[in-house]
DNA sequence: TTTATTTTGCAACAATGTTGCAAAATTATG
DNA sequence: CATAATTTTGCAACATTGTTGCAAAATAAA
């Protein structure tokens, strides 16, 4: 993962590429994403290392990251919203989230399985598919 | 779909099978599910034909139906929760929702595609799959 | 360093979901 | 069919989650 220094520089670069000011809140939130390899939800951000950020700021920051293609949402069956970092192929105008998500029933973590292909779905006649979301639930590697 | 009378009887039977009292609220909500072939969200129920039901009653009714395996939830990327009727194979203890969902970007409707197979997903080693949720978004038959 | 722009935090609000409890409706029993 | 036991409903009050406007603070540009 690199040193703290390297990560901070990588984050600054990422923000500048997206034409966003490099601020403390944004840096901390991106750090958290990089540290955790799973998906995060809103509440994970408020109790952030040491200091606490305003709820409103967190909402706006996540929305900004979504708009710029830095993060993406993962579908859930409850009212929570989960976010994960996008891979480099994503950009503001072209989203490319073609990977599946795995939710562990034991630890509750949701992770992106980047190497697993999204299957081709044979839809009935008359339907046009633009995007396919797959969420598999079960037991993950670590909980087995 | 049968006459109004037949539908009412079918609903009563369904409720009694699940050991639930046959009440007006429950009947109306199940009628709405049967009339609409798509998935419904909470707000669809409150403005229900003629009369309006208490929000709390609707929440509790939907939760009860979920518990009994009469309806199931459909994953979304926002905070809304969508519900659809289960097929007959579902029961209180064994859920069998192996069908995919289609969300139309034009009309906003979500429907269950019962005939379309859920694909086999090849997970990385160490992962055990219990359930696979697939939501395809695009343009539906009617909106094309 | 100063100015212009962007971001943050607060307050206030809106929407959504939950809990306890008494009244009403439904079901079970004699 | 009438009454008792049980379940469900609706209200009030509250908790949680998400949104908007605006002035102060932080960041970027000159």
Coordinates of C-alpha atoms in Angstrom, one line a residue, chain B residues 6-144:
Chain B
X6 CA -61.9 -14.6 -7.0
X7 CA -59.0 -12.3 -6.2
X8 CA -60.4 -11.5 -2.7
X9 CA -60.8 -15.3 -2.0
X10 CA -57.3 -16.0 -3.2
X11 CA -55.9 -13.3 -0.9
X12 CA -57.9 -14.6 2.1
X13 CA -56.5 -18.1 1.4
X14 CA -53.0 -16.7 1.2
X15 CA -53.3 -14.9 4.4
X16 CA -54.8 -17.8 6.3
X17 CA -52.1 -20.1 5.0
X18 CA -49.6 -17.8 6.6
X19 CA -51.7 -17.8 9.8
X20 CA -52.5 -14.1 9.5
X21 CA -55.8 -12.4 10.2
X22 CA -57.7 -11.3 7.1
X23 CA -57.9 -7.6 7.5
X24 CA -58.8 -4.7 5.2
X25 CA -55.3 -3.2 5.1
X26 CA -53.7 -6.5 4.2
X27 CA -56.2 -7.3 1.6
X28 CA -55.9 -3.9 -0.1
X29 CA -52.1 -4.1 -0.1
X30 CA -52.1 -7.6 -1.6
X31 CA -54.6 -6.5 -4.2
X32 CA -52.3 -3.6 -5.2
X33 CA -49.4 -6.1 -5.6
X34 CA -51.5 -8.4 -7.8
X35 CA -52.8 -5.5 -10.0
X36 CA -49.4 -4.0 -10.7
X37 CA -47.0 -6.4 -12.2
X38 CA -44.0 -4.4 -11.1
X39 CA -42.3 -3.8 -7.8
X40 CA -43.8 -1.3 -5.4
X41 CA -42.3 1.0 -2.9
X42 CA -43.6 2.3 0.4
X43 CA -45.1 5.5 -1.0
X44 CA -47.3 3.5 -3.4
X45 CA -49.2 2.1 -0.6
X46 CA -50.2 5.2 1.4
X47 CA -52.2 6.8 -1.4
X48 CA -54.2 3.6 -1.8
X49 CA -57.5 3.6 -3.7
X50 CA -59.9 5.9 -1.9
X51 CA -58.7 5.6 1.6
X52 CA -55.3 6.2 3.1
X53 CA -53.7 3.9 5.5
X54 CA -51.5 4.9 8.4
X55 CA -47.8 4.9 7.6
X56 CA -47.1 2.8 10.6
X57 CA -49.6 0.2 9.5
X58 CA -48.1 0.0 6.1
X59 CA -44.6 -0.5 7.5
X60 CA -45.8 -3.2 9.8
X61 CA -47.8 -4.9 7.1
X62 CA -44.9 -5.1 4.7
X63 CA -42.6 -6.4 7.4
X64 CA -45.1 -9.1 8.3
X65 CA -45.4 -10.1 4.6
X66 CA -41.6 -10.2 4.4
X67 CA -41.4 -12.4 7.5
X68 CA -44.0 -14.8 6.1
X69 CA -42.3 -15.0 2.7
X70 CA -45.2 -13.4 0.9
X71 CA -43.1 -10.6 -0.6
X72 CA -39.4 -10.0 -1.1
X73 CA -37.2 -6.9 -1.3
X74 CA -35.4 -5.8 -4.4
X75 CA -31.9 -4.2 -4.1
X76 CA -31.5 -0.6 -5.1
X77 CA -28.7 1.9 -5.2
X78 CA -30.7 4.5 -3.4
X79 CA -32.4 4.6 -0.1
X80 CA -35.7 3.5 -1.4
X81 CA -36.9 -0.1 -0.7
X82 CA -38.8 -1.9 -3.3
X83 CA -41.0 -4.9 -2.8
X84 CA -42.5 -7.6 -5.0
X85 CA -44.7 -10.6 -4.6
X86 CA -43.0 -13.9 -4.1
X87 CA -43.9 -16.9 -6.2
X88 CA -45.5 -19.9 -4.6
X89 CA -42.2 -21.6 -3.9
X90 CA -41.4 -19.2 -1.2
X91 CA -42.4 -19.8 2.4
X92 CA -41.6 -18.5 5.9
X93 CA -38.6 -20.7 6.3
X94 CA -37.3 -21.3 2.8
X95 CA -36.9 -18.4 0.4
X96 CA -36.5 -19.1 -3.2
X97 CA -36.2 -15.8 -5.1
X98 CA -34.0 -17.0 -7.9
X99 CA -35.1 -14.7 -10.6
X100 CA -33.7 -11.5 -11.9
X101 CA -35.0 -7.9 -11.7
X102 CA -35.2 -5.4 -14.4
X103 CA -35.4 -1.7 -13.8
X104 CA -36.5 0.5 -16.7
X105 CA -34.6 3.8 -16.9
X106 CA -37.5 5.4 -18.9
X107 CA -40.6 4.6 -16.9
X108 CA -38.8 3.8 -13.6
X109 CA -40.7 0.5 -13.2
X110 CA -39.0 -2.5 -11.7
X111 CA -40.3 -5.9 -12.7
X112 CA -39.4 -9.5 -11.9
X113 CA -38.3 -11.5 -14.9
X114 CA -39.4 -14.9 -13.8
X115 CA -38.4 -16.8 -16.9
X116 CA -34.9 -15.5 -17.1
X117 CA -32.3 -17.7 -15.4
X118 CA -30.0 -16.4 -12.8
X119 CA -26.5 -17.1 -14.1
X120 CA -24.0 -19.3 -12.3
X121 CA -21.3 -17.1 -10.8
X122 CA -17.7 -18.4 -10.6
X123 CA -16.5 -17.0 -7.3
X124 CA -12.8 -16.9 -6.3
X125 CA -11.6 -19.8 -4.0
X126 CA -12.8 -19.6 -0.5
X127 CA -16.1 -17.9 -1.1
X128 CA -19.4 -19.7 -0.6
X129 CA -22.5 -18.2 -2.3
X130 CA -25.9 -18.5 -0.8
X131 CA -27.9 -16.1 -2.8
X132 CA -27.4 -14.2 -6.0
X133 CA -29.2 -10.9 -6.7
X134 CA -29.2 -9.5 -10.2
X135 CA -30.7 -6.2 -11.2
X136 CA -30.5 -5.2 -14.8
X137 CA -31.2 -1.7 -15.8
X138 CA -32.1 -0.5 -19.3
X139 CA -35.2 0.1 -21.4
X140 CA -38.2 -2.2 -21.1
X141 CA -40.5 -3.6 -23.8
X142 CA -43.2 -0.9 -23.3
X143 CA -40.8 2.1 -23.4
X144 CA -38.9 1.0 -26.5

